[in-house]
XYZ file of N, CA and C in Angstrom:
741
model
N 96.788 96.342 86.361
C 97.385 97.531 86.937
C 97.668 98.554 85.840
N 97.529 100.019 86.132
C 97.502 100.958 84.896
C 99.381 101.821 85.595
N 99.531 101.994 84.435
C 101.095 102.582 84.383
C 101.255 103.674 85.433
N 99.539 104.561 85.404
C 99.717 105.404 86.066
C 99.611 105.537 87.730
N 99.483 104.243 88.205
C 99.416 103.815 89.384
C 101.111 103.740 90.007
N 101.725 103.618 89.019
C 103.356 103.571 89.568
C 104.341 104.551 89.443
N 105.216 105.027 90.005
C 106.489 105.723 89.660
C 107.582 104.950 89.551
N 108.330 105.276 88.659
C 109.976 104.575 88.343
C 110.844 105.049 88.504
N 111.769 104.903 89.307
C 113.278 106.075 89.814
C 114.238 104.992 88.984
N 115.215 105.360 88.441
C 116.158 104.598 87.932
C 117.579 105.273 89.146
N 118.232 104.239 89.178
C 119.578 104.427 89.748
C 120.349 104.899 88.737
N 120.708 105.726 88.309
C 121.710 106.159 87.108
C 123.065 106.440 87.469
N 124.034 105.915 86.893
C 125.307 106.277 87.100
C 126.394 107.225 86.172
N 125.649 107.590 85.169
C 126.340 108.548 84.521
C 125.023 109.636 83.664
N 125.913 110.382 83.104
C 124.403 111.098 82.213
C 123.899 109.759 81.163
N 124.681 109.230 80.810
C 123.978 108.024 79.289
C 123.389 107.341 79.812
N 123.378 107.070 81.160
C 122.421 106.177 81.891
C 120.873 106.932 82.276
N 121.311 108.536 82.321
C 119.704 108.974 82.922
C 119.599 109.247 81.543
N 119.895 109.527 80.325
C 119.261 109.362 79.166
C 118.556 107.762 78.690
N 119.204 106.873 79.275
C 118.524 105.817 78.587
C 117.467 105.456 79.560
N 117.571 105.878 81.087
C 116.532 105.926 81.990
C 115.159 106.258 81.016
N 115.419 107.104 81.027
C 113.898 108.327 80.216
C 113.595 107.555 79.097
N 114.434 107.400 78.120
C 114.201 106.623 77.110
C 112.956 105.511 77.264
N 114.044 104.859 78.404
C 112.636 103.250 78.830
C 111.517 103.806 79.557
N 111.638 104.615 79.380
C 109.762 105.211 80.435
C 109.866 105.639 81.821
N 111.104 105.831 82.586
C 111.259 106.077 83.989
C 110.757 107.652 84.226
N 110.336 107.469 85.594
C 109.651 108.892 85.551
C 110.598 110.398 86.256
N 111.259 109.526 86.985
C 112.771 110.161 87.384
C 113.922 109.355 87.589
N 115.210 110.011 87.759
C 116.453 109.185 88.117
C 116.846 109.887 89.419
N 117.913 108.804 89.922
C 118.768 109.486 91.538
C 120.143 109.478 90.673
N 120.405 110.512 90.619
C 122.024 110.424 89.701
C 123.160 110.337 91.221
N 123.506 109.166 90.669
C 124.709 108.919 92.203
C 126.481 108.762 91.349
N 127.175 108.981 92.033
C 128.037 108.449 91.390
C 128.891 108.020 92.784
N 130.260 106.515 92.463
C 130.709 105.978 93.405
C 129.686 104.538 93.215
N 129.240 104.197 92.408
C 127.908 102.789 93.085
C 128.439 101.313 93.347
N 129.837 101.299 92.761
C 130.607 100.248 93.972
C 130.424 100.593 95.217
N 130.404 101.617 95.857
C 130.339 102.018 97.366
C 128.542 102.291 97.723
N 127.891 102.067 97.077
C 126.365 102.249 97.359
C 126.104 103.449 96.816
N 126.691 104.253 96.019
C 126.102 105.593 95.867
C 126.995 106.596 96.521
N 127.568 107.713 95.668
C 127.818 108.825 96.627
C 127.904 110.147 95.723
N 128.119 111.580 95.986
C 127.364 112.739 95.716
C 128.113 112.701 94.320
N 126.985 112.924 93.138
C 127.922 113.662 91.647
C 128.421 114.595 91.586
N 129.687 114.653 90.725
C 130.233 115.910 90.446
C 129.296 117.050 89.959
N 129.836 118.373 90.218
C 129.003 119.600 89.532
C 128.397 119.551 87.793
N 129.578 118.642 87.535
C 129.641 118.529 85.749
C 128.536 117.597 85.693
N 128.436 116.588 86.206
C 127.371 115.621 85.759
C 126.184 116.086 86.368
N 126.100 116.492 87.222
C 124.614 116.983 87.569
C 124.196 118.296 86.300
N 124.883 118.692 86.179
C 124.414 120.092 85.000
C 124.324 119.402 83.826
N 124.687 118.517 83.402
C 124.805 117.643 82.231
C 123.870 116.680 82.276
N 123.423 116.126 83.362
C 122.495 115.447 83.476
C 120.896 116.378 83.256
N 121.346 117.404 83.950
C 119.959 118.501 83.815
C 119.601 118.714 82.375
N 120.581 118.980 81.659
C 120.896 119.103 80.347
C 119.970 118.513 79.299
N 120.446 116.953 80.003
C 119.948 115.649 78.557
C 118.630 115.386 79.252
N 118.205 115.204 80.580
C 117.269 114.490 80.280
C 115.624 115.885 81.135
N 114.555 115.353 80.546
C 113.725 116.151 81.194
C 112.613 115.850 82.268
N 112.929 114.206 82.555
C 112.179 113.615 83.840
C 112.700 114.205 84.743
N 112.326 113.518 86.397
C 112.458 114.131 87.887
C 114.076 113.840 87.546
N 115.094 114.860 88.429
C 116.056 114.454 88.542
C 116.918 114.636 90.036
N 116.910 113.661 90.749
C 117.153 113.886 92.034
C 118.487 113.532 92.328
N 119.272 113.922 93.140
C 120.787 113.669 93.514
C 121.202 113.108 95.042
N 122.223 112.298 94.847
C 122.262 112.091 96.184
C 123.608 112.580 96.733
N 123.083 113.285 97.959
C 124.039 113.469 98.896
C 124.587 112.686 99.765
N 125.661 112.235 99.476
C 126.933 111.316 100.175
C 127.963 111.311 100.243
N 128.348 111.932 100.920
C 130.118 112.121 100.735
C 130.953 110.743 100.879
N 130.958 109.713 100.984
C 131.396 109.154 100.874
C 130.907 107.243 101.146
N 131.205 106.289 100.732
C 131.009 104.853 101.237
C 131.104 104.463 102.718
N 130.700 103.468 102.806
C 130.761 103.238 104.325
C 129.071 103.277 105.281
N 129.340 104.084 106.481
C 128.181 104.264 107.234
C 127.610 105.337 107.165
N 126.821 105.398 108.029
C 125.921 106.589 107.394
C 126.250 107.568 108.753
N 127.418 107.951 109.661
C 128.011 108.601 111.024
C 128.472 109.553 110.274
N 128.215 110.608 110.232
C 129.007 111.702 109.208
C 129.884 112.588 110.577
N 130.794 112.981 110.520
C 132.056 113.834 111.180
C 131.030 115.176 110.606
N 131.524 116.243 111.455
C 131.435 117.980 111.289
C 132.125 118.033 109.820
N 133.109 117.812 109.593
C 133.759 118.314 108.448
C 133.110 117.523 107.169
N 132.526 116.482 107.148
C 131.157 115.298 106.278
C 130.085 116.498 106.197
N 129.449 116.665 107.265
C 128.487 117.384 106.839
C 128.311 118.483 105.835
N 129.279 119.409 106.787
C 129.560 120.735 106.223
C 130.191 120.588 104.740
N 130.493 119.526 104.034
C 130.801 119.262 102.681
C 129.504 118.791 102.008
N 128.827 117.871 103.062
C 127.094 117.693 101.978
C 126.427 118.924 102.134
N 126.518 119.838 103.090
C 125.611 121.148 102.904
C 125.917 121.733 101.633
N 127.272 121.866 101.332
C 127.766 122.658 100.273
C 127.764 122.067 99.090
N 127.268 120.438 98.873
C 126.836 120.022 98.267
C 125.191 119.828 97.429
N 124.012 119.970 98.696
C 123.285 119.855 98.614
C 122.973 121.735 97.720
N 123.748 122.823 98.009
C 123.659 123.487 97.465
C 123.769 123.835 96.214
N 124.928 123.170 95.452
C 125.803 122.547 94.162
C 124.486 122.142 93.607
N 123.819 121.267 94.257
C 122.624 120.353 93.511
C 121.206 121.424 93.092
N 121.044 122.227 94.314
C 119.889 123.601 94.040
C 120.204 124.021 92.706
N 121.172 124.659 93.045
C 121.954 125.841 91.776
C 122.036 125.061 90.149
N 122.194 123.836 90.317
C 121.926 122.793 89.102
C 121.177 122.575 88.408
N 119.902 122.283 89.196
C 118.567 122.816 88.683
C 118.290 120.850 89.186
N 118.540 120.176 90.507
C 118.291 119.246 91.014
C 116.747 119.569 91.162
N 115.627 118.733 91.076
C 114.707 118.384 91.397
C 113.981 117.554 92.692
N 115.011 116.780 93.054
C 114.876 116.568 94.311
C 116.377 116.278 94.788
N 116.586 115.762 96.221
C 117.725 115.449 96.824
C 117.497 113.938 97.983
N 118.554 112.803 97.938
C 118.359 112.035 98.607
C 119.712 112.136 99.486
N 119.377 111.967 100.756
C 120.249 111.755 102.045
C 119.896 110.705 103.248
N 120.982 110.965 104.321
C 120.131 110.336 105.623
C 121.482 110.376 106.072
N 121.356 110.068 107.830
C 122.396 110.388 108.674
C 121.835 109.593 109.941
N 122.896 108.572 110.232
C 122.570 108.167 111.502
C 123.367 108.111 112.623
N 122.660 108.112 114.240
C 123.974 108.317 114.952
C 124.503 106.437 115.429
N 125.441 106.915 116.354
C 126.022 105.545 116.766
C 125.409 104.263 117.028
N 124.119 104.577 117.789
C 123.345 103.942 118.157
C 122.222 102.934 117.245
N 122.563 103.600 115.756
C 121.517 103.239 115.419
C 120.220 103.800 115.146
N 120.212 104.885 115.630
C 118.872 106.035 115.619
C 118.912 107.286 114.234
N 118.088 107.166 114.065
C 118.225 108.536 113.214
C 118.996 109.505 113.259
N 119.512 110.156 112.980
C 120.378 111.523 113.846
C 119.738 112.682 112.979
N 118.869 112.639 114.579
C 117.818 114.251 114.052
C 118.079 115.430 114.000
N 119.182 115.911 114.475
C 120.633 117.005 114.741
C 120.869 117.241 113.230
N 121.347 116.036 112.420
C 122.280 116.413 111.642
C 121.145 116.151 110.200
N 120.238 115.859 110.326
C 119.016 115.662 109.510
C 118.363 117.004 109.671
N 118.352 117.545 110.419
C 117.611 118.892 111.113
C 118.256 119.961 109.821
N 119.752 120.120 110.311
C 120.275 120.716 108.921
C 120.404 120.439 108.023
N 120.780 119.494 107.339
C 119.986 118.678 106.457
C 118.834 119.085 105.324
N 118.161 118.916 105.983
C 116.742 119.319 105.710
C 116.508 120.979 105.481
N 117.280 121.386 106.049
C 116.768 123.070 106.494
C 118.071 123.443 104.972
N 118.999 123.069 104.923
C 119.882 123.571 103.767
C 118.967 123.298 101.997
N 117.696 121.639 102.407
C 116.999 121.610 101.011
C 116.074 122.237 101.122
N 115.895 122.940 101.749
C 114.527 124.221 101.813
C 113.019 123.300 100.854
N 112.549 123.740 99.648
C 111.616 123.655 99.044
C 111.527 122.386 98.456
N 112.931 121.994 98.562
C 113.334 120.131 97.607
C 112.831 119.024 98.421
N 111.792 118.483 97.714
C 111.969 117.303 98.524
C 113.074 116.263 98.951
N 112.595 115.411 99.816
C 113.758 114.693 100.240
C 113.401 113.355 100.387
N 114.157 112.457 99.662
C 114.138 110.866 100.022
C 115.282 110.627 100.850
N 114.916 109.908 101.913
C 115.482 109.442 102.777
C 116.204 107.941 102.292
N 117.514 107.980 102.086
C 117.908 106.592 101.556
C 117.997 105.383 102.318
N 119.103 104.602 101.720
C 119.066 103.334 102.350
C 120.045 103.131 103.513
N 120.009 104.021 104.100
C 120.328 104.678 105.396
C 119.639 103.894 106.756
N 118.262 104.209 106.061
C 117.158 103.401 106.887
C 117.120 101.864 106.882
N 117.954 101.236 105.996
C 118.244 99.971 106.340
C 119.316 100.108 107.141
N 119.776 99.923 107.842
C 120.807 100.058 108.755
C 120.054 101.146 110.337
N 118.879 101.269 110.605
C 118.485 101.517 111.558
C 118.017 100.826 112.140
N 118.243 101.206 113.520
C 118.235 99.895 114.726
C 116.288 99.530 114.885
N 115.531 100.577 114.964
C 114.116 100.116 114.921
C 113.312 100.629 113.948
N 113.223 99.983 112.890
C 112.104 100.455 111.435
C 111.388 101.573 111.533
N 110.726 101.191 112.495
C 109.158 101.619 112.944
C 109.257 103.099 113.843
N 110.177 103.590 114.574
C 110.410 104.525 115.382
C 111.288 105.051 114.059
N 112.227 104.927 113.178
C 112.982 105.601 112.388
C 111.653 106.252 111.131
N 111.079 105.555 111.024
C 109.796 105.649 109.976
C 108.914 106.962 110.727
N 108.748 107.110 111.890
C 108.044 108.030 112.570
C 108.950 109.406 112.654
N 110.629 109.205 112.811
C 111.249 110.308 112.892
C 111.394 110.778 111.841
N 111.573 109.951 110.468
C 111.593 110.662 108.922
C 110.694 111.280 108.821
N 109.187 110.723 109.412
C 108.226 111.486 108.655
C 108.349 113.217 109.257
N 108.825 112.600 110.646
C 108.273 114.269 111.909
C 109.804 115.370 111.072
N 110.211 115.084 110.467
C 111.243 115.478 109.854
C 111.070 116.591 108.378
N 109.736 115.780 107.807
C 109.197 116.172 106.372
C 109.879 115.656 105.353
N 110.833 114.461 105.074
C 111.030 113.713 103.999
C 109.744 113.177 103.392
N 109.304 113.321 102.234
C 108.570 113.066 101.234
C 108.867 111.165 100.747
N 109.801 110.492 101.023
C 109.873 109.267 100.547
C 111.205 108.578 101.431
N 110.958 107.223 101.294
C 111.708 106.301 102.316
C 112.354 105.317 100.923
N 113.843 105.761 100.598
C 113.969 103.868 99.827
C 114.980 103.214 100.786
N 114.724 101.774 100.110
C 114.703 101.234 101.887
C 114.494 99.587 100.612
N 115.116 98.260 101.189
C 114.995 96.768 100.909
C 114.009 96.004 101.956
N 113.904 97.244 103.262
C 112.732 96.524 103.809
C 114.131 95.563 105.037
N 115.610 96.227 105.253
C 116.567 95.817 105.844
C 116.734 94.466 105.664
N 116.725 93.819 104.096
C 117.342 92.758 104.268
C 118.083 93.226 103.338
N 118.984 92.272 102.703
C 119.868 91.912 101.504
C 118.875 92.752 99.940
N 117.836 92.426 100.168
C 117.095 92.849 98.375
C 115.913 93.231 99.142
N 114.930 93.956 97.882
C 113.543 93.998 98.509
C 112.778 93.085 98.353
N 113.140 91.815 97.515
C 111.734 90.567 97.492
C 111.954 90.039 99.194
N 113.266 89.701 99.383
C 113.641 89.273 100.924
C 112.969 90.268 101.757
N 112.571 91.713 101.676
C 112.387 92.461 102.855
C 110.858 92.688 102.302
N 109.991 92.316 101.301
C 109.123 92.565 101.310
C 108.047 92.618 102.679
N 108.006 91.284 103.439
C 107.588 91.834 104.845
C 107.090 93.005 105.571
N 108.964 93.261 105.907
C 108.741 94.845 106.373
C 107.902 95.790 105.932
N 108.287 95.905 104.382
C 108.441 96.791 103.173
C 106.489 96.565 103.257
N 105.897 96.021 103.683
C 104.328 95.695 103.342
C 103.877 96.414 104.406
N 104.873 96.641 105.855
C 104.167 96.718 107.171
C 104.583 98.549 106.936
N 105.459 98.595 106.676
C 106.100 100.138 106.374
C 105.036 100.448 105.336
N 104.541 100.064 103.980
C 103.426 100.953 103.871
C 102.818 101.177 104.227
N 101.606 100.330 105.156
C 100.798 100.286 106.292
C 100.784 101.617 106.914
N 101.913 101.577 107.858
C 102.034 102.086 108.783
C 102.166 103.666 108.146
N 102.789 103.528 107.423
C 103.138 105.423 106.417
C 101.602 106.141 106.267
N 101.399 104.962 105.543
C 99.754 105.252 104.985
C 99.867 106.394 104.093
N 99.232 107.560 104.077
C 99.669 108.780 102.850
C 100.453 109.822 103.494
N 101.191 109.685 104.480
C 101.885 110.562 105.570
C 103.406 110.335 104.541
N 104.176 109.509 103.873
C 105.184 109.240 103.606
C 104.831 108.227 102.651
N 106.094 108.113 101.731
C 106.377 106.994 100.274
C 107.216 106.507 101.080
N 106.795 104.832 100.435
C 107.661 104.043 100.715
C 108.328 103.081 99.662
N 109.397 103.400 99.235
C 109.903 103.314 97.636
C 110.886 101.581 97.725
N 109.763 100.840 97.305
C 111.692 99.345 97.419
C 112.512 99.798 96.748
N 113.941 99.612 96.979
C 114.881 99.201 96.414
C 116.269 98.227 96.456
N 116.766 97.942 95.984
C 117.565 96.661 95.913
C 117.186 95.545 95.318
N 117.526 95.204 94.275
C 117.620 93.945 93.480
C 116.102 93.563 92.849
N 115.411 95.098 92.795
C 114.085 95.129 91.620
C 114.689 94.860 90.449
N 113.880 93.823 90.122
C 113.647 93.538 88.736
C 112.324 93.267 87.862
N 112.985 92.452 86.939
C 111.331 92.163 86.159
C 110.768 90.872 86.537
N 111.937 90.125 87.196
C 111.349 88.804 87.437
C 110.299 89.066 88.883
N 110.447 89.993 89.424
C 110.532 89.907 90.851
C 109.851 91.391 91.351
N 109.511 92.398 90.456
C 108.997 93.660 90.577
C 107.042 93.668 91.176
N 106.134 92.781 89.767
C 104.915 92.379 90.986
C 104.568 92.077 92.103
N 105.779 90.986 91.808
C 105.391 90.360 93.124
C 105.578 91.355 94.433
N 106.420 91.571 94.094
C 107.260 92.983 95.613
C 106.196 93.822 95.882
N 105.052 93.938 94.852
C 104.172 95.354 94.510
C 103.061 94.460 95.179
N 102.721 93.149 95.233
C 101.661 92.819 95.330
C 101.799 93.182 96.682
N 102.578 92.259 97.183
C 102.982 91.686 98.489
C 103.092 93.281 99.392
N 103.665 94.556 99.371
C 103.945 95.511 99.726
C 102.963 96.689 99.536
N 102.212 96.598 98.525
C 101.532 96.941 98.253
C 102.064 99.032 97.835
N 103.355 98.434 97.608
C 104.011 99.731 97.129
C 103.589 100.435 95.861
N 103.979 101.674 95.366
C 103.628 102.509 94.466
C 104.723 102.843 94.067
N 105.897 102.980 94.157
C 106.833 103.601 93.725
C 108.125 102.311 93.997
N 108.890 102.040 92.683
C 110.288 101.235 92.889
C 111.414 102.011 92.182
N 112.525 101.068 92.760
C 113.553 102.085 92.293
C 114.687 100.483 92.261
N 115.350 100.762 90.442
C 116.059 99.584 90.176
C 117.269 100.604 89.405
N 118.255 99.852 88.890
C 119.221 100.285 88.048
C 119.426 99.959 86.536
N 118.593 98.756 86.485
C 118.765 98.125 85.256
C 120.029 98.589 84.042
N 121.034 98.360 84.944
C 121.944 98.364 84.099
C 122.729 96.693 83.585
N 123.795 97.143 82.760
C 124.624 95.925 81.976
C 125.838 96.552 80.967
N 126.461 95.470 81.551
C 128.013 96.453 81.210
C 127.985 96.699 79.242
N 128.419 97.161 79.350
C 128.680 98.154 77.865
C 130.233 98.419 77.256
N 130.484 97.214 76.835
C 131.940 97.072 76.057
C 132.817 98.403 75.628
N 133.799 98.671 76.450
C 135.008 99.803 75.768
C 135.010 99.624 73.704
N 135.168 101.158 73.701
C 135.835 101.159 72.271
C 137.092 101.090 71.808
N 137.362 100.508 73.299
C 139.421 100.772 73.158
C 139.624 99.456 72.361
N 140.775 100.199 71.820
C 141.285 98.770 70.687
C 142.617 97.868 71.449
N 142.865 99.041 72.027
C 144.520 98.598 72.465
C 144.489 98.885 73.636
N 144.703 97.671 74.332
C 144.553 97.413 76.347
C 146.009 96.816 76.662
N 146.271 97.880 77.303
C 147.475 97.040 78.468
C 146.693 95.941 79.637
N 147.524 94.829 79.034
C 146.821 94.223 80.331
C 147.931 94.168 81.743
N 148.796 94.699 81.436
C 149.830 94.964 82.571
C 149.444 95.661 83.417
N 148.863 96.874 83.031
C 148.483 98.231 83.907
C 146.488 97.668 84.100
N 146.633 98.148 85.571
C 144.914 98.009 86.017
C 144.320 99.390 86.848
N 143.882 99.812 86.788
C 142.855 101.057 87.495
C 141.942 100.324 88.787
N 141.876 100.926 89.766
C 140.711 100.227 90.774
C 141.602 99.005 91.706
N 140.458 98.295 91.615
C 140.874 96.375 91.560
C 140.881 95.798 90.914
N 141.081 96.687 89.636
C 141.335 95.972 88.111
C 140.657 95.179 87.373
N 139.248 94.490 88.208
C 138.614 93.805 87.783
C 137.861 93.756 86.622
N 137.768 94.773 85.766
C 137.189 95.311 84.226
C 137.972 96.688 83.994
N 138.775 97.015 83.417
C 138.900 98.164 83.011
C 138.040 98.559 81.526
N 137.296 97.616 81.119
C 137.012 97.375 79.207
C 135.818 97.543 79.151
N 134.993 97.336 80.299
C 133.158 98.020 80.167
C 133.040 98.734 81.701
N 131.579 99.053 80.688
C 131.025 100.160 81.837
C 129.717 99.578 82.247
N 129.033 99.742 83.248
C 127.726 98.976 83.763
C 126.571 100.904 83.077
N 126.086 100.281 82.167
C 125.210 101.743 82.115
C 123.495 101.219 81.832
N 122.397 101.814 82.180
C 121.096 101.733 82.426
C 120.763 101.231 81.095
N 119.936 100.020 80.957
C 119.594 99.992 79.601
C 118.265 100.028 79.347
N 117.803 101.049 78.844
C 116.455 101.279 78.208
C 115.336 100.129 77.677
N 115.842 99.616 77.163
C 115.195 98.077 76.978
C 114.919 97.013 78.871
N 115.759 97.250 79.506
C 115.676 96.426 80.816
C 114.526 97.366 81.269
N 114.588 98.567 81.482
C 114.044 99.901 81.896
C 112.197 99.600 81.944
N 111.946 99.413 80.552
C 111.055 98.901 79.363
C 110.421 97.814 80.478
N 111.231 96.660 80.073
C 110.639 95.395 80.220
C 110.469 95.295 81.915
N 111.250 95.743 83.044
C 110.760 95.612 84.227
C 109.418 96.456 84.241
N 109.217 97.337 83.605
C 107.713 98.361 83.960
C 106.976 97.589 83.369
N 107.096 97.289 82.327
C 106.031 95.878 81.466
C 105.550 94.787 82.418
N 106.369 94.059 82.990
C 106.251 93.046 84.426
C 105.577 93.580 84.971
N 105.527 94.653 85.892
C 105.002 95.118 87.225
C 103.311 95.381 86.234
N 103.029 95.941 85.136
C 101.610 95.966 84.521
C 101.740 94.493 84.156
């Protein structure tokens, strides 16, 4: 397999992460921030800062918040004004998705959506795992004009959803990307590629990264306290060696 047969999105969670993205060879990042909660929209500062350091694709995701993907009037009207934040940034692309109660796409609120990223493409996130029928949601993204689907293929990871994830390229054919993500790695990145016969993955390859603090209260905790002393950031070397696997 030749390098140039694949694309690499890194999950990045801060700017040092979409710098070390690029570093390991990725061809763009989704700068999210919130990724205990799956991802949700970056601040103004890190998206301009991110534009800044690195010079691969740099796409953002719009999410106001953890949870489901049912956005309220007052949700939306904060990702519109978000998705704008991201234009003016100098975002390269934008990832979203919106579903209604049922389980269905919500083509209403995708409609605007879509119409606020004008010229940006759009990946449709993992939104689409959590839709009630693959195959009819796969037909409404496309009638929509999203450019890419990431997606585990609705299981737990994408080696587990490879299946789907094989029948969803199929079915896309060159109408739509169909991008795995969840729990790509290097052990496990071919195979997903064989089996799916995908072109494009999307991993995080991160590993926590030890504080320089000398002096820790261990009395006082932030969060659920569970680490206040590292940070999980992208490591260029993991970056490296999963693209090495998949060739």
């Amino acid at each position: 397999m030749e390098r140039s047969e694949f694309k690499i999105e890194i999950c990045a969670n801060s700017v040092q992460s979409c710098v070390k993205a690029s570093l390991g060879g990725a061809d763009r990042v989704e700068l999210c921030a919130g990724i205990p909660e799956g991802g949700t929209t970056p601040s103004a500062g890190m998206i301009r800062s991110a534009r800044e350091s690195v010079g691969i694709g740099l796409n953002v995701i719009i999410r106001p918040r953890g949870g489901d993907f049912l956005y309220s009037e007052e949700e939306v009207r904060q990702m519109l004004y978000d998705i704008e934040t991201a234009k003016d940034l100098g975002a390269d692309g934008l990832v979203f998705g919106a579903l209604c109660p049922d389980g269905e796409i919500d083509m209403r609120v995708m409609s605007r959506l879509m119409s606020a990223a004008g010229n940006l493409p759009v990946t449709f996130h993992r939104a689409f795992d959590h839709a009630k029928d693959p195959l009819g949601a796969l037909e409404n993204i496309i009638s929509l004009g999203c450019v890419r689907i990431l997606t585990s293929g609705q299981r737990a990871n994408a080696e587990l959803g490879s299946g789907l994830l094989s029948l969803l390229v199929e079915k896309a054919g060159r109408r739509i990307i169909i991008m795995p993500g969840c729990g790509v790695n290097a052990s496990n990145i071919r195979q997903i590629a064989t089996v799916s016969g995908a072109r494009e993955f999307h991993f995080s390859a991160r590993k926590p990264v030890e504080s320089r603090m000398v002096y820790r209260n261990p009395s006082a905790t932030m969060g659920d306290g569970s680490d206040d002393y590292s940070v999980p950031v992208t490591s260029s070397d993991i970056v490296r060696e999963t693209i090495a696997a998949l060739l």
